[in-house]
Coordinates of C-alpha atoms and ligand atoms in Angstrom, one line a residue:
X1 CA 120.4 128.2 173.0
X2 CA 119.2 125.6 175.4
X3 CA 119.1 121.6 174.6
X4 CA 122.0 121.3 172.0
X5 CA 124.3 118.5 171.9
X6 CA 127.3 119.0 169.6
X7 CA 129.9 117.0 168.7
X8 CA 132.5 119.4 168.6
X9 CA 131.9 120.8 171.7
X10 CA 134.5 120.8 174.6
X11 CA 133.4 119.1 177.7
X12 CA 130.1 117.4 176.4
X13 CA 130.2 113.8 177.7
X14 CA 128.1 112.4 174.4
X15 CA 128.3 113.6 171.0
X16 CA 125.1 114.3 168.5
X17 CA 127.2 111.6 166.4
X18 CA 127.1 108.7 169.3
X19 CA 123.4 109.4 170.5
X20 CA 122.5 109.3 166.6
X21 CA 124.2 105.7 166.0
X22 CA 122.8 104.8 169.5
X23 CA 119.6 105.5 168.1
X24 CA 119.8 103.7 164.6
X25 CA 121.3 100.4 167.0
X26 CA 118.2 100.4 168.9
X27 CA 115.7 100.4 166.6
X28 CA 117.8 97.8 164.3
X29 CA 117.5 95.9 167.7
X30 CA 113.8 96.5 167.9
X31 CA 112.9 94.5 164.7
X32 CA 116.0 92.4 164.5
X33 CA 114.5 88.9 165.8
X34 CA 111.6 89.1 163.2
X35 CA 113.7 88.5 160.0
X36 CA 112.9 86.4 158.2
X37 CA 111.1 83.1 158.0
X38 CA 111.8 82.0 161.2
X39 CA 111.6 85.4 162.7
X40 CA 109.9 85.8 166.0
X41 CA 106.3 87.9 166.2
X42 CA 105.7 91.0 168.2
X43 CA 102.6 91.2 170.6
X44 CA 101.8 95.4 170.2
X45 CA 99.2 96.4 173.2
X46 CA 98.1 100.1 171.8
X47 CA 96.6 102.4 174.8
X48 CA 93.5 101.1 174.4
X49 CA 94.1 97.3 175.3
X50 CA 93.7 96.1 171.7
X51 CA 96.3 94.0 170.4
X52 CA 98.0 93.0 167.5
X53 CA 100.2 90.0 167.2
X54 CA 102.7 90.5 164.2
X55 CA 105.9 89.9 162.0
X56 CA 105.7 92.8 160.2
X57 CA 108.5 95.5 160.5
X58 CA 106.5 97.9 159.2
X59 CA 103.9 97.4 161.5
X60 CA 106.0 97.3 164.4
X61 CA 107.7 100.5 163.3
X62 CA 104.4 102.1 162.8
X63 CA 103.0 101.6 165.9
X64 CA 105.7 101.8 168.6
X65 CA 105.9 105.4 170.3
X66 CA 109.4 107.0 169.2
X67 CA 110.4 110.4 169.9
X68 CA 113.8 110.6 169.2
X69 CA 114.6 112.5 166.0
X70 CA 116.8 110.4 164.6
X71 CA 115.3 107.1 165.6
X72 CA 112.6 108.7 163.7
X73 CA 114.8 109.1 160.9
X74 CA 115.4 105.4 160.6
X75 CA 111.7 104.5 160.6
X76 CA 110.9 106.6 157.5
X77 CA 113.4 104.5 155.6
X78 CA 110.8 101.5 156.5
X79 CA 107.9 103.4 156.1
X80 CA 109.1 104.6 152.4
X81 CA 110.3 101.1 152.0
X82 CA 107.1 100.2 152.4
X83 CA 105.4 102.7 150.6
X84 CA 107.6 101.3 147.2
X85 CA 107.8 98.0 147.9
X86 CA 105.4 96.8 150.2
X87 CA 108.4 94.8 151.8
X88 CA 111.9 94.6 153.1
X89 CA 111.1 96.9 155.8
X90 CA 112.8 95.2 158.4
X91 CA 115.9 94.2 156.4
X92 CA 116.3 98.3 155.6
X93 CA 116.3 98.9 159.2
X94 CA 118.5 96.7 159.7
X95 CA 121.0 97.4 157.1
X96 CA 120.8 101.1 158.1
X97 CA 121.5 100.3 162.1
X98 CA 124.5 98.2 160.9
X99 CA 125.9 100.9 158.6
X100 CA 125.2 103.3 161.5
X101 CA 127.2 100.3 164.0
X102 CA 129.9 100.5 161.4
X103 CA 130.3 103.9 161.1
X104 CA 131.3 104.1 165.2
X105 CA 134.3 102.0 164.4
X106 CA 134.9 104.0 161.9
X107 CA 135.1 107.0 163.9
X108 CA 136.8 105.6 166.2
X109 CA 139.4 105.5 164.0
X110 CA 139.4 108.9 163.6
X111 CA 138.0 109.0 160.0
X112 CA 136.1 112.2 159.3
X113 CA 132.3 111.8 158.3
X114 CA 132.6 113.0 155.1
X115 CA 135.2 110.9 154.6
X116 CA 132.9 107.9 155.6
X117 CA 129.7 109.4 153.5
X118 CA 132.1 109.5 150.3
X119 CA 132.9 105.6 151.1
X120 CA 129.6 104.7 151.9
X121 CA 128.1 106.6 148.8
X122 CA 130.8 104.5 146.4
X123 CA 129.9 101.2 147.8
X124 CA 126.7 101.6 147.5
X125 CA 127.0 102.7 143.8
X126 CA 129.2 99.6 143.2
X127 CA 126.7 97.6 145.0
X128 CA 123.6 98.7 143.1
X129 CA 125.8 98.3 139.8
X130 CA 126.7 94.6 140.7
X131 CA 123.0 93.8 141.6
X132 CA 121.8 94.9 138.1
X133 CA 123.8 91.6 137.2
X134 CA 122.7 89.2 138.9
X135 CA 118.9 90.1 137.9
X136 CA 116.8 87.8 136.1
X137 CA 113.6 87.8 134.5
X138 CA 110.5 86.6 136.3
X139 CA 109.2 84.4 134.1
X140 CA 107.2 81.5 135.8
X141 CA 108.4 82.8 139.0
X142 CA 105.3 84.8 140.9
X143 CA 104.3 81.5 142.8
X144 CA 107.6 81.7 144.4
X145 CA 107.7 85.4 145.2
X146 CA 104.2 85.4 147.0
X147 CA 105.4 82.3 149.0
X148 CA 108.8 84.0 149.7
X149 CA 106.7 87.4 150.9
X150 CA 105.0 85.5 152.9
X151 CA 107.1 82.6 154.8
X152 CA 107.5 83.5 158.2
X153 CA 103.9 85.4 158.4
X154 CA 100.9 83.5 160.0
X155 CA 99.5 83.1 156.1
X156 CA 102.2 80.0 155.6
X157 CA 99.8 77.4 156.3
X158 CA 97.8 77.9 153.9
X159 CA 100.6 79.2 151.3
X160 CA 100.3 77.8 148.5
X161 CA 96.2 78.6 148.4
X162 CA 96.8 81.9 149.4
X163 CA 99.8 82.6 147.1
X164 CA 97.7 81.5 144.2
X165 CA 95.0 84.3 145.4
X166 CA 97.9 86.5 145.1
X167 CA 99.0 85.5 141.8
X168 CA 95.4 86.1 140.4
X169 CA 94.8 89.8 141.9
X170 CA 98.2 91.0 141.3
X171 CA 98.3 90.1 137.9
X172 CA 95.1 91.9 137.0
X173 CA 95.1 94.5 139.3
X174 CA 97.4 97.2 141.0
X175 CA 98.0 96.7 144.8
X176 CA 95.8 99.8 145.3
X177 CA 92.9 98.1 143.4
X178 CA 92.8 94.7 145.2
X179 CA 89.7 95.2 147.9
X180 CA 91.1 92.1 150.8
X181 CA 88.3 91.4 152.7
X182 CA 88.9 89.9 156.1
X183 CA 86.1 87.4 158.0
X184 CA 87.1 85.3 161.6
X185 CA 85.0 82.1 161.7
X186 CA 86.0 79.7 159.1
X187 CA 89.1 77.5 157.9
X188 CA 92.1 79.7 156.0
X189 CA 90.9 77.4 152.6
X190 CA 88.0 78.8 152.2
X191 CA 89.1 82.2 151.4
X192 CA 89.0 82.8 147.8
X193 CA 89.4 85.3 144.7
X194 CA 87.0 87.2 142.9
X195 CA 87.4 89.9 140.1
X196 CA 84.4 91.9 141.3
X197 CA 84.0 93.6 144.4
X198 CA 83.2 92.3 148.0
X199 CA 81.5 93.8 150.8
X200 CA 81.1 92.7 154.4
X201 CA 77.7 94.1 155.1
X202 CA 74.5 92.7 154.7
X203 CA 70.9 94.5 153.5
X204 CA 69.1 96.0 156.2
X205 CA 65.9 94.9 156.1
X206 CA 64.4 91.3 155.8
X207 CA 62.0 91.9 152.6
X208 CA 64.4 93.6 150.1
X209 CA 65.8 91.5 147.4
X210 CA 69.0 89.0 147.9
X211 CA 70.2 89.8 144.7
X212 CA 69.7 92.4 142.1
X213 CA 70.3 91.9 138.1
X214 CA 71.4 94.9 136.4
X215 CA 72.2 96.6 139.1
X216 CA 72.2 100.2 139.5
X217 CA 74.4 101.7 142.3
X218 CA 74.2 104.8 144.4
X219 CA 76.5 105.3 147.0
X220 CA 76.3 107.8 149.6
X221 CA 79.1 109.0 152.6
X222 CA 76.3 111.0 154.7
X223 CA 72.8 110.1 156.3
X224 CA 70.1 109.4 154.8
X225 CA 67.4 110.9 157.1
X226 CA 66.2 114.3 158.1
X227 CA 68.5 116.3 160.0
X228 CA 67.8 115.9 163.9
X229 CA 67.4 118.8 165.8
X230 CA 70.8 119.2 168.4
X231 CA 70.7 117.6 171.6
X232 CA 68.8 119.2 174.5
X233 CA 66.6 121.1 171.9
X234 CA 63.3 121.4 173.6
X235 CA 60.0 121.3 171.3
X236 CA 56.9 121.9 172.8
X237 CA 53.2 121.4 170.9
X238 CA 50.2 123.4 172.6
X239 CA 48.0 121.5 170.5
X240 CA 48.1 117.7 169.6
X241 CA 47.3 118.4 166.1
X242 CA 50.4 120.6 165.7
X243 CA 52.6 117.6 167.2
X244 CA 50.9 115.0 164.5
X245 CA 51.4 117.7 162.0
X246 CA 54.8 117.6 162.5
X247 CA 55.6 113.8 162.4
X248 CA 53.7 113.6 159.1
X249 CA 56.2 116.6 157.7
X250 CA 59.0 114.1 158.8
X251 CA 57.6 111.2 157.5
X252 CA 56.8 112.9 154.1
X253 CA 60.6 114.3 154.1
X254 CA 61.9 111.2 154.7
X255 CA 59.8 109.7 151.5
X256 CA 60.7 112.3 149.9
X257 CA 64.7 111.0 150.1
X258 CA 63.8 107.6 149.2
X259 CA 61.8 108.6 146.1
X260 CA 64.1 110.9 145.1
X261 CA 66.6 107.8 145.4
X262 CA 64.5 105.2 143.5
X263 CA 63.6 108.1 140.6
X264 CA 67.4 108.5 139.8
X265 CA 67.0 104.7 138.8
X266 CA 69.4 103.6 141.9
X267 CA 68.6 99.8 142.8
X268 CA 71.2 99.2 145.0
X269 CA 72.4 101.9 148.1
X270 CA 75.1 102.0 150.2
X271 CA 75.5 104.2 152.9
X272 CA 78.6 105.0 155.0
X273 CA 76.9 106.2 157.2
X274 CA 73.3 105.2 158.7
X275 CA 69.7 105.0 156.9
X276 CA 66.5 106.0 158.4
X277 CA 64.4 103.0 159.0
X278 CA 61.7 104.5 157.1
X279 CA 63.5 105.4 154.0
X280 CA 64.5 101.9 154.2
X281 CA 61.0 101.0 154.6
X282 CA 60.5 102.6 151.2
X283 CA 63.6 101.1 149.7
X284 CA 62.0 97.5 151.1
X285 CA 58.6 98.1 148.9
X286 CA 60.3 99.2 145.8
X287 CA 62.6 96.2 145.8
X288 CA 65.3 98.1 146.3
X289 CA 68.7 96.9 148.1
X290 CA 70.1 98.9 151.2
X291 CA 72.7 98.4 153.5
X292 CA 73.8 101.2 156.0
X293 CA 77.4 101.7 157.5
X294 CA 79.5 100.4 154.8
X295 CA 82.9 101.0 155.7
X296 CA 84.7 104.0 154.0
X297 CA 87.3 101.6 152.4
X298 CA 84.7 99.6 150.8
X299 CA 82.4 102.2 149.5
X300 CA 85.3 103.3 148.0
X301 CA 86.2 100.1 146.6
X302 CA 82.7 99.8 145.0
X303 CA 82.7 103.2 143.6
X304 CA 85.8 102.4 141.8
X305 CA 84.7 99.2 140.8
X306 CA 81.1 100.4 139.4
X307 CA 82.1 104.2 138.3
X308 CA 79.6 105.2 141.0
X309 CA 80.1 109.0 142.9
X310 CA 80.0 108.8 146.2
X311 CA 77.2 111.4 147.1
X312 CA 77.0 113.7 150.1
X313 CA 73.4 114.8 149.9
X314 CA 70.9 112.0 149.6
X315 CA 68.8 114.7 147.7
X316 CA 71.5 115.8 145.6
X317 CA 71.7 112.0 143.7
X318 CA 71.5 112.3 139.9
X319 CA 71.2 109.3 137.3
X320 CA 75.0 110.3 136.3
X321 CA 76.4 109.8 139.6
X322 CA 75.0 106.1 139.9
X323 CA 77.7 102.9 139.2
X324 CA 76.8 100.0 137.6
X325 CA 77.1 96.2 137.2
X326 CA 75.8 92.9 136.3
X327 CA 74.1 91.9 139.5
X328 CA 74.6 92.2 143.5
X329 CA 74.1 89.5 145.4
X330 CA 74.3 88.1 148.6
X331 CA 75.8 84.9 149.4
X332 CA 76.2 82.9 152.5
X333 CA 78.6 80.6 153.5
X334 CA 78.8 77.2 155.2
X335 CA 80.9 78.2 158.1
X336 CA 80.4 81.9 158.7
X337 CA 76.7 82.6 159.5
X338 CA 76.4 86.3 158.1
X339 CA 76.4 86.8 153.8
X340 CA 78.7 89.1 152.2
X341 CA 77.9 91.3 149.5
X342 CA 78.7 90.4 145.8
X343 CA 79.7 93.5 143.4
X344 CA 79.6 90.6 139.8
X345 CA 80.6 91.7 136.3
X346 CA 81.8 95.0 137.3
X347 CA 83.3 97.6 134.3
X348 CA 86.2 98.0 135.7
X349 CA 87.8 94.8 135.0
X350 CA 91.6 96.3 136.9
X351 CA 89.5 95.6 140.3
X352 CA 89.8 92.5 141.8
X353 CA 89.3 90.9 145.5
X354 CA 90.3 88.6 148.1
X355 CA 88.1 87.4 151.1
X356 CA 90.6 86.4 153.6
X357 CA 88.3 83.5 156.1
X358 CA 91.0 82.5 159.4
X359 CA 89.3 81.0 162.4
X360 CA 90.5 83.4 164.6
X361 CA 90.5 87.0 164.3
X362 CA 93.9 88.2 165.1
X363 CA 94.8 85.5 162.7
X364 CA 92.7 86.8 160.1
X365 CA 94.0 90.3 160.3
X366 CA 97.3 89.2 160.4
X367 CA 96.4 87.2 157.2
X368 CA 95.2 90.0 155.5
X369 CA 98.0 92.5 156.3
X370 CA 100.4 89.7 155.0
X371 CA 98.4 89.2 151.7
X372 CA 98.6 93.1 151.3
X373 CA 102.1 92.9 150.9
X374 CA 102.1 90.1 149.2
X375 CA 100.1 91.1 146.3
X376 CA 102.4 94.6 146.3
X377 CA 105.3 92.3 146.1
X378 CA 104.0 90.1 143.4
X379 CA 102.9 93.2 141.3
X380 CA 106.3 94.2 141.5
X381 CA 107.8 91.4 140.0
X382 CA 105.2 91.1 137.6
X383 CA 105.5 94.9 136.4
X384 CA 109.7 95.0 136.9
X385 CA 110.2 92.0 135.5
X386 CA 113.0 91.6 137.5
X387 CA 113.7 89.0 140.4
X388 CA 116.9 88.2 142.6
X389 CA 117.4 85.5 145.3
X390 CA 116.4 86.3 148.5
X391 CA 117.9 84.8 151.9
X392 CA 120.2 86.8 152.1
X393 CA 121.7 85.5 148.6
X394 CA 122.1 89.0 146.9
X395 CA 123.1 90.8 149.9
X396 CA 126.2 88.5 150.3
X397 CA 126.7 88.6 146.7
X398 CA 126.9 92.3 146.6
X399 CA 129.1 92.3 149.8
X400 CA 131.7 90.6 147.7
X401 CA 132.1 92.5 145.2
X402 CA 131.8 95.6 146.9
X403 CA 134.9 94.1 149.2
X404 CA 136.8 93.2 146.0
X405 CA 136.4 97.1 144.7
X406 CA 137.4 98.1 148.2
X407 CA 141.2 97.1 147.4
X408 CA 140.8 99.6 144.3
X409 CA 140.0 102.7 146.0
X410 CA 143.0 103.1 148.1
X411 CA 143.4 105.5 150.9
X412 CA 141.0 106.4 153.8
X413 CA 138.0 106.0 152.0
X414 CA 138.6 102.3 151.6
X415 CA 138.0 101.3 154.9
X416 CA 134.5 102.8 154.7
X417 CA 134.2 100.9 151.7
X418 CA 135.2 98.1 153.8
X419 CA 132.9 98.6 156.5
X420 CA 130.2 99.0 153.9
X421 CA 130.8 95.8 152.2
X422 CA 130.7 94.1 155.8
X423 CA 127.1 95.7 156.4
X424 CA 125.9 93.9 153.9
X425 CA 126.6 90.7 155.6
X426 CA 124.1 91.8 158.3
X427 CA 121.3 90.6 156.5
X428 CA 121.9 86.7 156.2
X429 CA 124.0 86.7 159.0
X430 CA 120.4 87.8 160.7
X431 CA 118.6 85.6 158.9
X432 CA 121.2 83.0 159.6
X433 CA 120.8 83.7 163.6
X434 CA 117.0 83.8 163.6
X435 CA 116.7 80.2 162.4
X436 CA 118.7 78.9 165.3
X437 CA 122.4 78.8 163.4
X438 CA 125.6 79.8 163.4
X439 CA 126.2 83.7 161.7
X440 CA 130.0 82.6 161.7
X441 CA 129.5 79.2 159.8
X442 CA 127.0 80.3 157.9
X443 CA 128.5 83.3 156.3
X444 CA 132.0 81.3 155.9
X445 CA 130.1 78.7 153.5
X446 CA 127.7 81.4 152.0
X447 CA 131.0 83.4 151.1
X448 CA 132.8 80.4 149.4
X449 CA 129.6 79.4 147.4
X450 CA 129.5 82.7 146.1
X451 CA 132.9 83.2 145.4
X452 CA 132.7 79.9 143.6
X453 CA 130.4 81.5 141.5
X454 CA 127.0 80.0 142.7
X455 CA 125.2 83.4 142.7
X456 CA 121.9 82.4 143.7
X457 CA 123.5 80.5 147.0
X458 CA 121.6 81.4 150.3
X459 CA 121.0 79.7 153.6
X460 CA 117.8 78.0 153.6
X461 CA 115.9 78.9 156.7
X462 CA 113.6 75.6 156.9
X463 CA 116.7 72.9 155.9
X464 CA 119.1 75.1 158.2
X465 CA 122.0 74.5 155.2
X466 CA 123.1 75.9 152.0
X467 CA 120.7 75.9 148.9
X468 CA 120.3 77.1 145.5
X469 CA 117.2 76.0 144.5
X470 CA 116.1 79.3 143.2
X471 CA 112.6 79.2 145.1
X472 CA 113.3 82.1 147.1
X473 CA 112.9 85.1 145.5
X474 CA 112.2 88.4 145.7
X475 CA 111.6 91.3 143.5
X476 CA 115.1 93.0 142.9
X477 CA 113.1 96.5 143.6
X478 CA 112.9 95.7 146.9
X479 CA 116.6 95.1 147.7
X480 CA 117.7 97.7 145.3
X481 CA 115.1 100.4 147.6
X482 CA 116.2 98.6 150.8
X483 CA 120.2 99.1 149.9
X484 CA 119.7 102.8 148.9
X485 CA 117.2 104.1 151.4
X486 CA 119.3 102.5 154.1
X487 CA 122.3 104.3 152.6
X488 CA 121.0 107.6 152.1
X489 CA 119.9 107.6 155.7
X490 CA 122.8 106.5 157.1
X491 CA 124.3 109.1 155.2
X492 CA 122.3 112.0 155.9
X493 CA 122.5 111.0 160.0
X494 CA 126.0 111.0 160.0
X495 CA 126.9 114.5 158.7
X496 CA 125.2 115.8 161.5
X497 CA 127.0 117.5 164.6
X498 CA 124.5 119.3 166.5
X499 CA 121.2 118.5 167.4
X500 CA 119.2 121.9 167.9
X501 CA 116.0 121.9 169.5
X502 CA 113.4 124.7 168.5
X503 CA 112.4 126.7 171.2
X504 CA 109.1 127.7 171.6
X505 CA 108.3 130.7 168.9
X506 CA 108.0 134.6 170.2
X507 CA 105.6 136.9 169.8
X508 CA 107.1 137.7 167.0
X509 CA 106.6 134.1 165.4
X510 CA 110.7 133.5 165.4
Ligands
ADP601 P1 111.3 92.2 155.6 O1 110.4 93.1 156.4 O2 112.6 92.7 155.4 O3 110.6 91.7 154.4 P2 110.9 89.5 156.5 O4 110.7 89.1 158.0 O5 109.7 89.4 155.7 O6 111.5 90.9 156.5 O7 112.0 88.6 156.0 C1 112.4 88.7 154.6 C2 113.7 87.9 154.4 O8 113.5 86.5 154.6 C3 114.1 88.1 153.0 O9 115.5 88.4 152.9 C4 113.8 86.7 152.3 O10 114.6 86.5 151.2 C5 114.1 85.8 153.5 N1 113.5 84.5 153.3 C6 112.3 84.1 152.9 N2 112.1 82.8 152.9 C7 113.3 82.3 153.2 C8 113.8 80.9 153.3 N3 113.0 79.8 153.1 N4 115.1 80.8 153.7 C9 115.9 81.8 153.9 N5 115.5 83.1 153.9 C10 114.2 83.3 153.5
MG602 MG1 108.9 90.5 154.1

């Protein structure tokens, strides 16, 4: 066997144990600086030039080039993170390269893995356990979660705008039912809410109608034109009757998809894809509306939004497959010279949008990807009913008690329970360091406020001292995910010895 580092092995200068930890520590070190409000942004340059300036852990993760196995262990704690939460990513890396960082101490003092894993795996229980009490209800509190998600993240300007916007989607819809629309060219105020759908895409010829009442919606993910013949297909017409023949069988096939279009009652077509210029021409003269290359995302969108089917065969469209709504409309703005496309008084009243307007557009994406979360993390709150203070607050609170329990469990095991409790610390000791203070100080006073009882006590990032205002908060779902993923990774790393690499597979397939 070829390529197998084991820890056991005589003679082998690094163990799969240390190369694993030295994994976990780098990518903890990777996303570290961007914790938290004052957290520093990223500049990612993918292969193609394109860039994208960001805060987001998840993002980061997603997009740097990894190929070490366990490095790629650690990133699918964000990226499930993500997937349930919609935040915390970063703070679940973290945690999980400081329970990793811990763990080498650990071994160093000669305490077997399974040892540490049966520690680890208490703590965290206790953990968990304590952070059930120090839950409360959300109440009025969604203003505050949106502007928590987002501090730090280029949408803080305009925070309290946009966390209203938040508020208003998340609380109708779910995360995977708010269409956010993103536009460069005008000021961060502008953008706004809207229960119906939006599109960015405009009709495609002059004549047909701005706006259509009662509108009648067919949506379709292929062209809608005659097949072309292949490239480098050769016609050749002896006779120039032959060759007008032939254009006027196109032309007829091509009114023959348009009328086929208008008889199923359709008023209003999208395509993903493009639409001949003729059938359009017909579309024009019936009054009907028509825009071409609707992103997939958004034709999506409206075929939620309406009941539409998305149709693959422009000849296949039947009156059942068409969606439906009050009117379409197109509407300009001051600021941003091309209209967007109004979806109003759609049935499906759990769809809702947000057009996101930044002058700039890296600023605008980053905007948008920020609102994403937000509304996840809103929802959340909104759904669990269930919020704990962030900065650090419950992380530190857990931490204690988890120390406390430590004295309890006696024996080897309690120094992982130890080290476990210390891990905790890491996240507003980071938090701490990334607005320019003292860890030391910081987690001395945050210690004694909480052992004093003050529960919701956690280092304000903007006033650089202790606070309990209760203003920052977070859903507990995303600590509680962040705690457990990071533990159950940690956990699974460390009880392994070997890494194997598959060899390439015989002819016999093994
Ligand atoms: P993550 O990817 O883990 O969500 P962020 O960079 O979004 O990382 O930082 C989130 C952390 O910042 C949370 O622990 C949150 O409670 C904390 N936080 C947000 N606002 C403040 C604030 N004003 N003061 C201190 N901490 C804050
Ligand atoms: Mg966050």
């Amino acid at each position: 066997m070829a390529d197998v580092t084991d820890a056991t092995q005589e003679g082998q200068k690094v163990t799969a144990q240390e190369v694993n930890i030295i994994a976990a520590k780098e990518i903890a070190n990777l996303v570290r600086s961007t914790l938290g409000p004052m957290g520093m942004d990223k500049m990612l340059v993918s292969n193609d030039g394109s860039i994208t300036v960001t805060n987001d852990g998840a993002t980061i993760l997603r997009t740097v080039n990894i190929t070490h196995p366990t490095a790629r262990m650690i990133i699918q704690v964000a990226k499930a993170q993500e997937a349930e939460c919609y935040d915390g990513t970063t703070s679940s890396v973290i945690f999980a390269g400081e329970l990793m960082k811990q763990t080498e101490q650990l071994l160093a003092k000669g305490i077997h893995p399974t040892m540490i894993v049966r520690g680890f795996k208490q703590a965290a229980k206790k953990a968990l356990a304590h952070l059930d009490t120090i839950t409360e209800n959300t109440g009025k509190a969604l203003n505050d979660v949106a502007l928590t998600a987002m501090t730090g993240k280029s949408a803080e300007d305009d925070g309290d705008h946009l966390a209203a916007l938040c508020v208003e989607a998340a609380t109708r819809s779910s995360p995977n039912d708010v269409n956010i629309v993103v536009r460069p060219g005008a000021p961060v105020s502008d953008s706004f809410f809207t229960d119906g759908c939006i599109v960015d895409k405009s009709k495609m010829i002059h004549s047909m109608p701005e706006a259509v009442v009662g509108a009648k919606v067919a949506l379709f993910d292929c062209e809608l034109t005659v097949p072309s013949l292949g490239q480098g297909v050769n016609m050749q017409f002896n006779d120039p009757t032959l060759a007008s023949q032939y254009l006027e069988e196109k032309k007829t096939e091509l009114a023959t998809i348009a009328q086929q279009i208008i008889d199923s009652g359709a008023n209003v077509v999208l395509s993903m894809k493009d639409i001949d210029p003729a059938v359009a021409d017909v579309f024009a003269r019936n009054k009907v509306y028509a825009a071409r290359r609707v992103a997939a995302s958004d034709l999506e969108a409206v075929a939620v939004a309406t009941n539409a089917t998305i149709v693959s065969n422009a000849l296949d469209i039947e009156p059942a497959d068409l969606g439906e709504c009050d009117s379409v409309e197109e509407k300009k703005f001051d600021l941003s010279p091309r209209p967007l496309l109004f979806f109003n008084g759609v049935p499906n009243s759990e769809v809702s949008s947000i057009m996101v307007f930044a002058p700039t557009e890296h600023l605008a994406y980053e905007i948008g990807r920020a609102l994403d979360d937000a509304v996840g993390v809103v929802h959340i709150a909104h759904k669990d009913n269930a919020i704990v203070s962030g900065g650090g607050s419950a992380y530190m609170s857990m931490s204690l008690q988890v120390k406390d329990f430590a004295a309890s469990v006696g024996g080897r095991a309690q120094l992982a329970v130890e080290a476990y409790a210390e891990a905790l610390e890491i996240i507003p000791a980071t938090l701490a360091e990334n607005c320019g203070l003292s860890p030391i100080d910081s987690l001395l006073k945050l210690r004694v406020a909480h052992a004093n009882g003050d529960h919701g006590a956690y280092i304000d990032a903007f006033e650089g001292d202790l606070s309990a205002d209760r203003t920052v908060i977070e859903p507990k779902r995303v600590v509680h995910t962040a705690v457990q993923g990071a533990t159950d990774t940690a956990c699974m790393i460390l009880r392994i010895d070997n890494i194997v690499t598959a060899k390439e597979p015989d002819e016999f397939g093994m």
